[in-house]
Coordinates of C-alpha atoms in Angstrom, one line a residue:
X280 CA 150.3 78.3 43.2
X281 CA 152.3 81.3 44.7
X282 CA 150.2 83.7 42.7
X283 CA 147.1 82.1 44.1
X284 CA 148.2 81.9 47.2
X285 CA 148.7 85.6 47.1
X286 CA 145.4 86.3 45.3
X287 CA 143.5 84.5 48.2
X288 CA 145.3 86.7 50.9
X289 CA 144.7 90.1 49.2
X290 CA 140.9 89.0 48.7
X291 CA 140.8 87.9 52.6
X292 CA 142.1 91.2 53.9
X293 CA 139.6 93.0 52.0
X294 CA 137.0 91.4 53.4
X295 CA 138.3 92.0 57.0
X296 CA 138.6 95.9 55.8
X297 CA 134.9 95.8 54.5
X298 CA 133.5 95.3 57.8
X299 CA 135.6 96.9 60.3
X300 CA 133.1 100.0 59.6
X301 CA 130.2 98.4 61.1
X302 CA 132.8 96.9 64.1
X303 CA 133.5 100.4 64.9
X304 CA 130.5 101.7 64.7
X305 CA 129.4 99.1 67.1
X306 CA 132.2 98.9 69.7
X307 CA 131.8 102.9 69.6
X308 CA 128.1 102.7 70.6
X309 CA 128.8 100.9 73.2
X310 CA 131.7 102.9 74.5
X311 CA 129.4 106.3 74.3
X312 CA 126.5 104.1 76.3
X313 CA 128.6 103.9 79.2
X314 CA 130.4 107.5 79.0
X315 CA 127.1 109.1 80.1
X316 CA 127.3 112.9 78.6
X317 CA 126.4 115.9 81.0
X318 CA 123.3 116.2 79.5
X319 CA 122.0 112.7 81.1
X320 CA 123.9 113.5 84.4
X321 CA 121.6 116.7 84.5
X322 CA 118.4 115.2 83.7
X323 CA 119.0 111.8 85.8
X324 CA 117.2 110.0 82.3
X325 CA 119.5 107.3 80.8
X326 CA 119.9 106.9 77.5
X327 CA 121.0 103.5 76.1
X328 CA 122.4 103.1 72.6
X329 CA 120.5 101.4 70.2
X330 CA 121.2 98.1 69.3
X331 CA 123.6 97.3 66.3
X332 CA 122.1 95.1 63.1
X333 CA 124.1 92.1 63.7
X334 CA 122.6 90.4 60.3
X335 CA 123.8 93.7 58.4
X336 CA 127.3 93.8 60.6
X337 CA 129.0 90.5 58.6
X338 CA 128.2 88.6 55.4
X339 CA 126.5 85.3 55.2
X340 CA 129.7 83.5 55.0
X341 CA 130.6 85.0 58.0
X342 CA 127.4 84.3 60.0
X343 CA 128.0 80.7 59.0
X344 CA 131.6 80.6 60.3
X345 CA 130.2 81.7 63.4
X346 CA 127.1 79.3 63.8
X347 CA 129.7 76.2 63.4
X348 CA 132.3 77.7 65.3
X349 CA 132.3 76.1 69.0
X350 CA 129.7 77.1 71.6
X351 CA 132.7 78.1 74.6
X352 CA 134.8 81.1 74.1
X353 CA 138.3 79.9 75.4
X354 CA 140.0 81.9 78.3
X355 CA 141.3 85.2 77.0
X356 CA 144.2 87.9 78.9
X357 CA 143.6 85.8 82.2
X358 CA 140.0 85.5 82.2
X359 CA 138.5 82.0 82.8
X360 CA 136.9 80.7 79.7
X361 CA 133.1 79.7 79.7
X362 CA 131.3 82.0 78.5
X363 CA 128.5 80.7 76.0
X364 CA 128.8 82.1 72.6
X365 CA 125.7 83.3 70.9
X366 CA 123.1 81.3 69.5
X367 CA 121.0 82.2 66.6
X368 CA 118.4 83.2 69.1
X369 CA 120.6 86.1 70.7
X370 CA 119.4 89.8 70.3
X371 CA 121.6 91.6 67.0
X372 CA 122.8 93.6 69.9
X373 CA 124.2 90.7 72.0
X374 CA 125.5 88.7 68.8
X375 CA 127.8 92.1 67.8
X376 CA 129.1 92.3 71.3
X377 CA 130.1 88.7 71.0
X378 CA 131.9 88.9 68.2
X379 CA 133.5 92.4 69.2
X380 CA 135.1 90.1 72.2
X381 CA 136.4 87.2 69.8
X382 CA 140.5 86.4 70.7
X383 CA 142.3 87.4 67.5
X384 CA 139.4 89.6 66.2
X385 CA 141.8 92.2 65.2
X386 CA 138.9 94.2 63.7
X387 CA 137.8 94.1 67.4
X388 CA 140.8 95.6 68.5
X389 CA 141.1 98.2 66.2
X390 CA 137.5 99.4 66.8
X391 CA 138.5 99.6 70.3
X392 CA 140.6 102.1 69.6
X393 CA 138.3 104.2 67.9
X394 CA 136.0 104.0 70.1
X395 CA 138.6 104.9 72.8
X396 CA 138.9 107.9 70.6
X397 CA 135.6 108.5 70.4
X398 CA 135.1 108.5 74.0
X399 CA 137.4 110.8 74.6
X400 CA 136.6 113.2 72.7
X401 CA 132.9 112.9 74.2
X402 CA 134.7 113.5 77.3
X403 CA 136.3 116.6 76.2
X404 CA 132.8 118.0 75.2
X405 CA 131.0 117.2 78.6
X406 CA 134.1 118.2 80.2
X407 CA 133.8 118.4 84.1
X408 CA 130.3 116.5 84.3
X409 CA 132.0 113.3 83.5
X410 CA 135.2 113.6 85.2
X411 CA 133.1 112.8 88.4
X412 CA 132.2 110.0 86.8
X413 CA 134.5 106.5 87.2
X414 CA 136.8 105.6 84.2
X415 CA 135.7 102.9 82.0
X416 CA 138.5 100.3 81.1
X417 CA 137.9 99.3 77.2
X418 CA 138.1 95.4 77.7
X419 CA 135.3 95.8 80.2
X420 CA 133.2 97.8 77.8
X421 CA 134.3 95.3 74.9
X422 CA 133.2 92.3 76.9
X423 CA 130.0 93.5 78.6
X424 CA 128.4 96.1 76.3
X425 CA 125.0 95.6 78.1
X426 CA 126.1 96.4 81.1
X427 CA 125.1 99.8 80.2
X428 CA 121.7 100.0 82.3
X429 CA 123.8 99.1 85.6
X430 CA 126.2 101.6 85.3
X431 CA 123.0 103.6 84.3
X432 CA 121.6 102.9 87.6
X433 CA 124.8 103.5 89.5
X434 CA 124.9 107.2 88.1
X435 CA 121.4 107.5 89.2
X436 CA 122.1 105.9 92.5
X437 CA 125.2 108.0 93.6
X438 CA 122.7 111.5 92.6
X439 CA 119.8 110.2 94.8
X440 CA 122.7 109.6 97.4
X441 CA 124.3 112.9 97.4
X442 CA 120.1 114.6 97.4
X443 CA 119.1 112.8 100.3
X444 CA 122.5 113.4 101.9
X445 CA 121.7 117.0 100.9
X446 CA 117.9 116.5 102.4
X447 CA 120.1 115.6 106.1
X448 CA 122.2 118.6 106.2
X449 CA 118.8 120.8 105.5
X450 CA 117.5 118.8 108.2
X451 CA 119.7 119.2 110.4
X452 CA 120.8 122.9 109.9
X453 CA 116.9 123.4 111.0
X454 CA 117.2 121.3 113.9
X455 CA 120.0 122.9 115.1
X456 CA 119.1 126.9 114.7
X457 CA 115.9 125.6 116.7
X458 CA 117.8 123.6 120.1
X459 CA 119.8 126.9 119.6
X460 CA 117.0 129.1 120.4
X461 CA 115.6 126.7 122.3
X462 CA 118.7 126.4 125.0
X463 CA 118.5 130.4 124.3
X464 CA 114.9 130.5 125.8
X465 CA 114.5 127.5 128.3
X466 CA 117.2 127.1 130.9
X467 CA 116.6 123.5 131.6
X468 CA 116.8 122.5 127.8
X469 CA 120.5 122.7 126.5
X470 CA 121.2 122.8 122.8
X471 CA 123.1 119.4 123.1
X472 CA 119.9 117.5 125.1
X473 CA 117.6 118.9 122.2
X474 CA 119.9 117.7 119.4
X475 CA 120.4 114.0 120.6
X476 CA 116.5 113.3 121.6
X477 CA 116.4 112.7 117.1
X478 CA 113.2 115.7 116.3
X479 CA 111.7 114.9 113.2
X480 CA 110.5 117.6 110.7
X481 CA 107.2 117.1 109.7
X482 CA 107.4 119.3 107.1
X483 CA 104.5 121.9 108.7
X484 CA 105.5 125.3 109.5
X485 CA 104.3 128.0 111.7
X486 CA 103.4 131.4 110.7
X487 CA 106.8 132.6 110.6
X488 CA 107.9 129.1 108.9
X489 CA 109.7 127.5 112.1
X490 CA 109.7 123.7 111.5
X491 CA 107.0 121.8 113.7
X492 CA 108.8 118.9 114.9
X493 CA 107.8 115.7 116.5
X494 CA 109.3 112.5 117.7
X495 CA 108.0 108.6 117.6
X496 CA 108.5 105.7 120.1
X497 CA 107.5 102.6 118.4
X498 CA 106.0 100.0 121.0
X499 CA 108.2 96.8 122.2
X500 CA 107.9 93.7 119.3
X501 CA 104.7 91.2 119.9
X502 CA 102.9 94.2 122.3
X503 CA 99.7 96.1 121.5
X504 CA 100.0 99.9 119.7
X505 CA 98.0 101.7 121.9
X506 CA 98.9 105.2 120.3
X507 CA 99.4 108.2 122.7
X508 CA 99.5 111.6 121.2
X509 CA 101.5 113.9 123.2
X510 CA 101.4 117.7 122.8
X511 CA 103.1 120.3 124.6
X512 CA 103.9 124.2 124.3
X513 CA 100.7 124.5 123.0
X514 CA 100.5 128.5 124.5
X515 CA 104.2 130.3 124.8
X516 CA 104.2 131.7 127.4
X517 CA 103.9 128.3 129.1
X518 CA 107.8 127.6 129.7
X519 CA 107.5 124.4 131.9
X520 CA 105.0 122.6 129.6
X521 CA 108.0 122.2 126.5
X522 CA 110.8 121.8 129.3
X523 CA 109.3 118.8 130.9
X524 CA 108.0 117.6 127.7
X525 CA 111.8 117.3 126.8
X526 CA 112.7 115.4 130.2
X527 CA 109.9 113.0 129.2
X528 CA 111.3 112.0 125.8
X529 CA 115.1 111.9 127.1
X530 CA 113.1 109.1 129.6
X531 CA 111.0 107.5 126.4
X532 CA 114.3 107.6 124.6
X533 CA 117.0 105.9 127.2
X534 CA 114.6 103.4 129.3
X535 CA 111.6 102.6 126.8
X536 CA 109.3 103.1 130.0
X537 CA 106.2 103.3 127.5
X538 CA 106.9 100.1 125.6
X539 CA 103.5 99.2 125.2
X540 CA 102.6 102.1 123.4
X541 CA 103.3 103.9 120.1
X542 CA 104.4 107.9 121.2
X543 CA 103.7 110.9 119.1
X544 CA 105.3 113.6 120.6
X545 CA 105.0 117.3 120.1
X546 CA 107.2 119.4 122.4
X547 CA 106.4 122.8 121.0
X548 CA 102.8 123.4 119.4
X549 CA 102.8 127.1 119.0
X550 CA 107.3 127.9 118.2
X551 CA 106.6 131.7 117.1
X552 CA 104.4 132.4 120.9
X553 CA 107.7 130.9 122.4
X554 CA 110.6 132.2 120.5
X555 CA 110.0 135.6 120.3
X556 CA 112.4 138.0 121.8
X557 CA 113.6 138.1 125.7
X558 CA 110.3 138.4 128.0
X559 CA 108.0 138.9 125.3
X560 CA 106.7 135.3 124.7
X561 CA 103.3 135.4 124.4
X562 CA 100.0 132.8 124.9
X563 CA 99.4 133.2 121.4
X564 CA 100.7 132.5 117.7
X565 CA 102.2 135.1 115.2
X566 CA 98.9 136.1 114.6
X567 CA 97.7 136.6 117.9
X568 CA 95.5 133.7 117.5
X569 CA 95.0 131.6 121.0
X570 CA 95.6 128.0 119.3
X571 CA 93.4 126.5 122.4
X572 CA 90.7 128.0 120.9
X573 CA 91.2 127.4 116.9
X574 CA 89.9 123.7 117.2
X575 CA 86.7 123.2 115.1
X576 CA 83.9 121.9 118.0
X577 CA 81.1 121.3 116.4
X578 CA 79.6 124.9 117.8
X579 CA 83.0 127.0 117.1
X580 CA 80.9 129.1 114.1
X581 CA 78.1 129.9 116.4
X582 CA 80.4 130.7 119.8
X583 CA 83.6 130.8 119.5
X584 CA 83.3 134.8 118.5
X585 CA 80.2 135.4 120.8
X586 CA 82.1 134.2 123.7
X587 CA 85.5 135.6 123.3
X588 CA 83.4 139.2 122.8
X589 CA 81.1 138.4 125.5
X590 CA 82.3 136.5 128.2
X591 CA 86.4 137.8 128.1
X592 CA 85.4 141.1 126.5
X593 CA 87.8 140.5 123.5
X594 CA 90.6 139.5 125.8
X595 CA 93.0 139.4 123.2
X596 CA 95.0 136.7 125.1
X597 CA 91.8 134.2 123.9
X598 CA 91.1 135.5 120.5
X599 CA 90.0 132.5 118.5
X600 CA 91.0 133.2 115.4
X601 CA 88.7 134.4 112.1
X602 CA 88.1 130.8 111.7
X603 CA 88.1 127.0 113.2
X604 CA 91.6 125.5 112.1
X605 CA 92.6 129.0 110.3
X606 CA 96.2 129.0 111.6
X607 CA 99.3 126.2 110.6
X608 CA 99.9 125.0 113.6
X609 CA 95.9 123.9 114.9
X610 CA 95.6 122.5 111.3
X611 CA 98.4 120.4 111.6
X612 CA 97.4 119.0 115.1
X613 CA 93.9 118.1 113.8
X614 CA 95.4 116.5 111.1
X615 CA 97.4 114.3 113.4
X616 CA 94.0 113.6 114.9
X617 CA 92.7 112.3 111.9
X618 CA 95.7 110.3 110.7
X619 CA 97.8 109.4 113.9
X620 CA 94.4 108.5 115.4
X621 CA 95.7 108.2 118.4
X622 CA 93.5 106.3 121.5
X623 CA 94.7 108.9 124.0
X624 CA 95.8 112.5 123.8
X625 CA 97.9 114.5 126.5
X626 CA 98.2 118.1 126.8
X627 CA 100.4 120.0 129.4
X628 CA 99.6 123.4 130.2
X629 CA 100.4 125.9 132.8
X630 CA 100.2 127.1 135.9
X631 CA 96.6 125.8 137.3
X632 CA 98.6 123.2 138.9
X633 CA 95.5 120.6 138.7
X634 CA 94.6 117.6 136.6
X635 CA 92.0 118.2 133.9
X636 CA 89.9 115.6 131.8
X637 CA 88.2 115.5 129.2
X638 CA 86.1 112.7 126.9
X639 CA 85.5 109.0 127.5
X640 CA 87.0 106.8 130.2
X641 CA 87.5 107.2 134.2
X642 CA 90.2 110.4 134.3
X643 CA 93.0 109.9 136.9
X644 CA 92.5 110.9 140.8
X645 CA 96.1 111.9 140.8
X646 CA 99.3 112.4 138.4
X647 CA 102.2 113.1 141.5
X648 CA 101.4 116.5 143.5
X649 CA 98.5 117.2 140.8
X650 CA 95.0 116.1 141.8
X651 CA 92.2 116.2 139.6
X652 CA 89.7 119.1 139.4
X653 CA 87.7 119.3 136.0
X654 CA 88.3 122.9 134.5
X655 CA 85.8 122.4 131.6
X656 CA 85.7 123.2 128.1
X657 CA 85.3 126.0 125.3
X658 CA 84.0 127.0 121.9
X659 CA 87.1 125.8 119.9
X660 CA 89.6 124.1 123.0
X661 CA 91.1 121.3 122.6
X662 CA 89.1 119.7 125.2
X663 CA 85.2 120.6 123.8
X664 CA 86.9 119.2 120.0
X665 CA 88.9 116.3 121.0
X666 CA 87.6 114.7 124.3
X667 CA 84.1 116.1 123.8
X668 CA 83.2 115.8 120.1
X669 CA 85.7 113.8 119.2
X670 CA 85.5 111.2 121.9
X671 CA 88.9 110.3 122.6
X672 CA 90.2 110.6 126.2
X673 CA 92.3 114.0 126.5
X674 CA 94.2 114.4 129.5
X675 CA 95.3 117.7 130.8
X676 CA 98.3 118.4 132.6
X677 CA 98.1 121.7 134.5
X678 CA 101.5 122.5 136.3
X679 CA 101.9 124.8 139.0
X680 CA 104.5 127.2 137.5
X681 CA 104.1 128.1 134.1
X682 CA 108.3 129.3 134.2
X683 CA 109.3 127.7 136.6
X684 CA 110.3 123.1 136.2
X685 CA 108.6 120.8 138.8
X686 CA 111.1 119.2 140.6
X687 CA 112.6 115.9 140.2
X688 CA 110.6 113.7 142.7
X689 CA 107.1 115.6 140.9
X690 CA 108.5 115.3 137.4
X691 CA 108.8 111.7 137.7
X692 CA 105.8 111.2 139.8
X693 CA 103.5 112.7 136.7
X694 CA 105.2 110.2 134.7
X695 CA 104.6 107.0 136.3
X696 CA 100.8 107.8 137.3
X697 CA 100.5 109.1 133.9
X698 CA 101.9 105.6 132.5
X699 CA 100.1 103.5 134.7
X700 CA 96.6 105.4 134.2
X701 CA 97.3 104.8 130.5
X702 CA 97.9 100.9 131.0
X703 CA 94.7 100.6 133.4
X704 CA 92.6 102.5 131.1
X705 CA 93.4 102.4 127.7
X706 CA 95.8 99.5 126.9
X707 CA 94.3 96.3 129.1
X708 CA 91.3 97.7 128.1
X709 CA 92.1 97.4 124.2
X710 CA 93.7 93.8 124.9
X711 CA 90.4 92.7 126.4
X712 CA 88.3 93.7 124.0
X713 CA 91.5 91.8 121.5
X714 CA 91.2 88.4 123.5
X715 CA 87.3 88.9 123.7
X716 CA 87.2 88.9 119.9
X717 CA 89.8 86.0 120.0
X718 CA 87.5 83.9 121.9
X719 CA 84.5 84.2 119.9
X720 CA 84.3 81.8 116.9
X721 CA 83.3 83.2 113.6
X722 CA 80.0 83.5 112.4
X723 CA 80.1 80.8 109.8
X724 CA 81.5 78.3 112.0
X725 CA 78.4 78.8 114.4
X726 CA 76.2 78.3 110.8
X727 CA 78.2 75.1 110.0
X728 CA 77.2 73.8 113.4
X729 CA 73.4 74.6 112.7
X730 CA 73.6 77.3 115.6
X731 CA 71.5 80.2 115.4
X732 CA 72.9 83.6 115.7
X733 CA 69.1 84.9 115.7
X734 CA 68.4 83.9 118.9
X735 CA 65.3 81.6 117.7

């Protein structure tokens, strides 16, 4: 009896021996899954271990054990119990984890280690790419092996973090070298008032690659999204038409007085004009291209040349340009056009000290101390392409000093005729025409009442 007794022991432990191999080789697949390598940190592409044969990783006498072995896996090292073991319809990859996290599996245990091992010295080859990463505890990998695609998508996570973080600093490195030379140029604009009005980049760049930047004011929940395009700076020379483009969005920005609308707003068209050295702004861009007349009316290729060589005698102050929309900046603002589409544009200019109007709609009397005179339009202005050919209402606001600001009383005054010209004449206008459509029943119910919409 003893003999056989010790017979069936040595013949037990063998077979335990046999298959610690494949135990290993499974427990250490899944401990390299979740170590990724520096080769996956670089290429942000995960790469999941392949699930083990679980019908080659025991005998058949072992697969039965486990099939009539009980379907909860008692609590284990403090964990609460529970967990379903697997069924015969579990993946070979889910059945081998199982039975790596068995209590008393000391085949389990052992491969732990070796996969411990293994691990490590995978972390010794990636060296400092994974010791950013977080440290793996082997119970966790031993119980949840296919947690691997998580901790995948943590890695991947935590790198999209850190590039949009790195996205924000660019951003903001551009945003502040321009309020720098900004507060440089303007003496009403500090650095600190251009910083906290929130620019956007819109990722278009002038000639001498300075960031056009822009700003949104969504309108008020439940209200109509009339969309006003505003566009200042638009000539460099023209100080007072960025400065009190900036006064107006610290007012969008702290009391929301255009609710009703959705703002687009442009402070500075034409960056290179205005930040060139001390005194030597100029009306046009880099390349000496007036922007105002760059716009592509519907006659710019038959006189936009002949009148800048025969009515300002090649004034190089008006050159149009060697073609319509040939510079970065009038490209982008006809883009805006097209996508923005806004139901209302507004220009400021300098120093004519007037109101000017252009396109559809009844233009202003009055915007504060500015009364309305109609200036007309050009091959190539904004004006003949946008209010004229374009046929939305452009409204032009001509200061009276192109260096020097309005003051307070007139700055405000523009505002709130500006606002309540733009509520009289283009938003209650597009909420009749809303509550007219409203109103009128749709065509098939006038059918199913035997009406006739023909009138006969």
């Amino acid at each position: 009896m003893r003999l056989a007794a010790l017979f069936l022991a040595v013949f037990c432990s063998a077979s335990v021996v046999a298959q610690e191999p494949v135990t290993v080789t499974s427990t250490a697949a899944a401990s390299v899954a979740v170590t990724p390598s520096a080769e996956r940190v670089t290429t942000l592409l995960p790469r999941q271990a392949e699930p083990a044969d679980a019908d080659n990783a025991a005998d058949p006498a072992q697969r039965n054990r486990d099939e009539a072995a009980s379907d909860t896996v008692p609590a284990e090292n403090g964990k609460p119990g529970g967990t379903t073991r697997p069924t015969a319809t579990d993946t070979p990859a889910e059945t081998t984890a199982a039975k790596i996290a068995e209590p008393g599996n000391t085949s389990a245990r052992d491969a732990d280690a070796g996969a411990s091992d293994q691990a490590a010295d995978l972390a010794g080859e990636t060296g400092s790419a994974n010791a950013a990463l977080p440290a793996t505890d082997d119970s966790s990998v031993a119980d949840t092996p296919t947690d691997e695609p998580a901790e995948d998508s943590e890695v991947a996570a935590s790198v999209v973090v850190k590039v949009v973080d790195e996205e924000r600093q660019q951003l903001l490195s551009r945003l502040e070298s321009f309020c720098k030379r900004i507060d440089q140029k303007l003496s009403s604009v500090s650095q600190d008032e251009c910083m906290r009005i929130g620019l956007l980049d819109s990722g278009a760049r002038s000639n001498n690659k300075t960031p056009l930047l822009f700003r949104d004011f969504l309108p008020a929940e439940g209200e109509p999204s009339a969309r006003v395009l505003v566009v200042g700076g638009i000539h460099g020379d023209e100080y007072s038409s960025v400065s009190i483009i900036f006064k107006w969005l610290e007012m969008l920005g702290d009391e929301r007085l255009g609710e009703r609308f959705h703002w687009r707003v442009v402070p500075v068209l034409n960056p290179d004009g205005l930040l060139r050295p001390p005194r030597m702004s100029q009306r046009m861009n880099a390349n000496g291209v007036d922007l105002n007349r760059n716009f592509p009316s519907p006659d710019w290729e038959e006189e936009a040349h002949n009148y800048w060589v025969n009515r300002t005698r090649r004034n190089k102050r008006r050159y149009p340009g060697p073609a319509a929309l040939s510079e970065p900046e009038s490209a982008w603002l006809a883009e805006q056009i097209e996508t923005f589409k806004p139901h209302a544009v507004i220009s400021v200019h300098a120093p004519h000290g007037v109101v000017d109007f252009d396109g559809p709609r009844v233009p202003p009397r009055q915007l504060g101390p500015l009364e309305l005179r109609l200036l007309g339009t050009y091959p190539g202005s904004m004006g003949r392409y946008i209010g004229v050919h374009k046929g939305i209402p452009l409204l032009t606001v001509e200061l009276e000093s192109a260096f020097g600001m309005p003051e307070r009383d007139a700055i405000y005054g523009i505002w709130d005729d500006m606002l309540g010209w733009l509520h009289a004449k283009i938003a209650r206008p597009m909420q009749l025409a809303e509550d007219q459509r409203a109103l009128q029943p749709p065509t098939d119910v006038l059918r199913d009442r035997g009406d006739s919409d023909s009138g006969g």
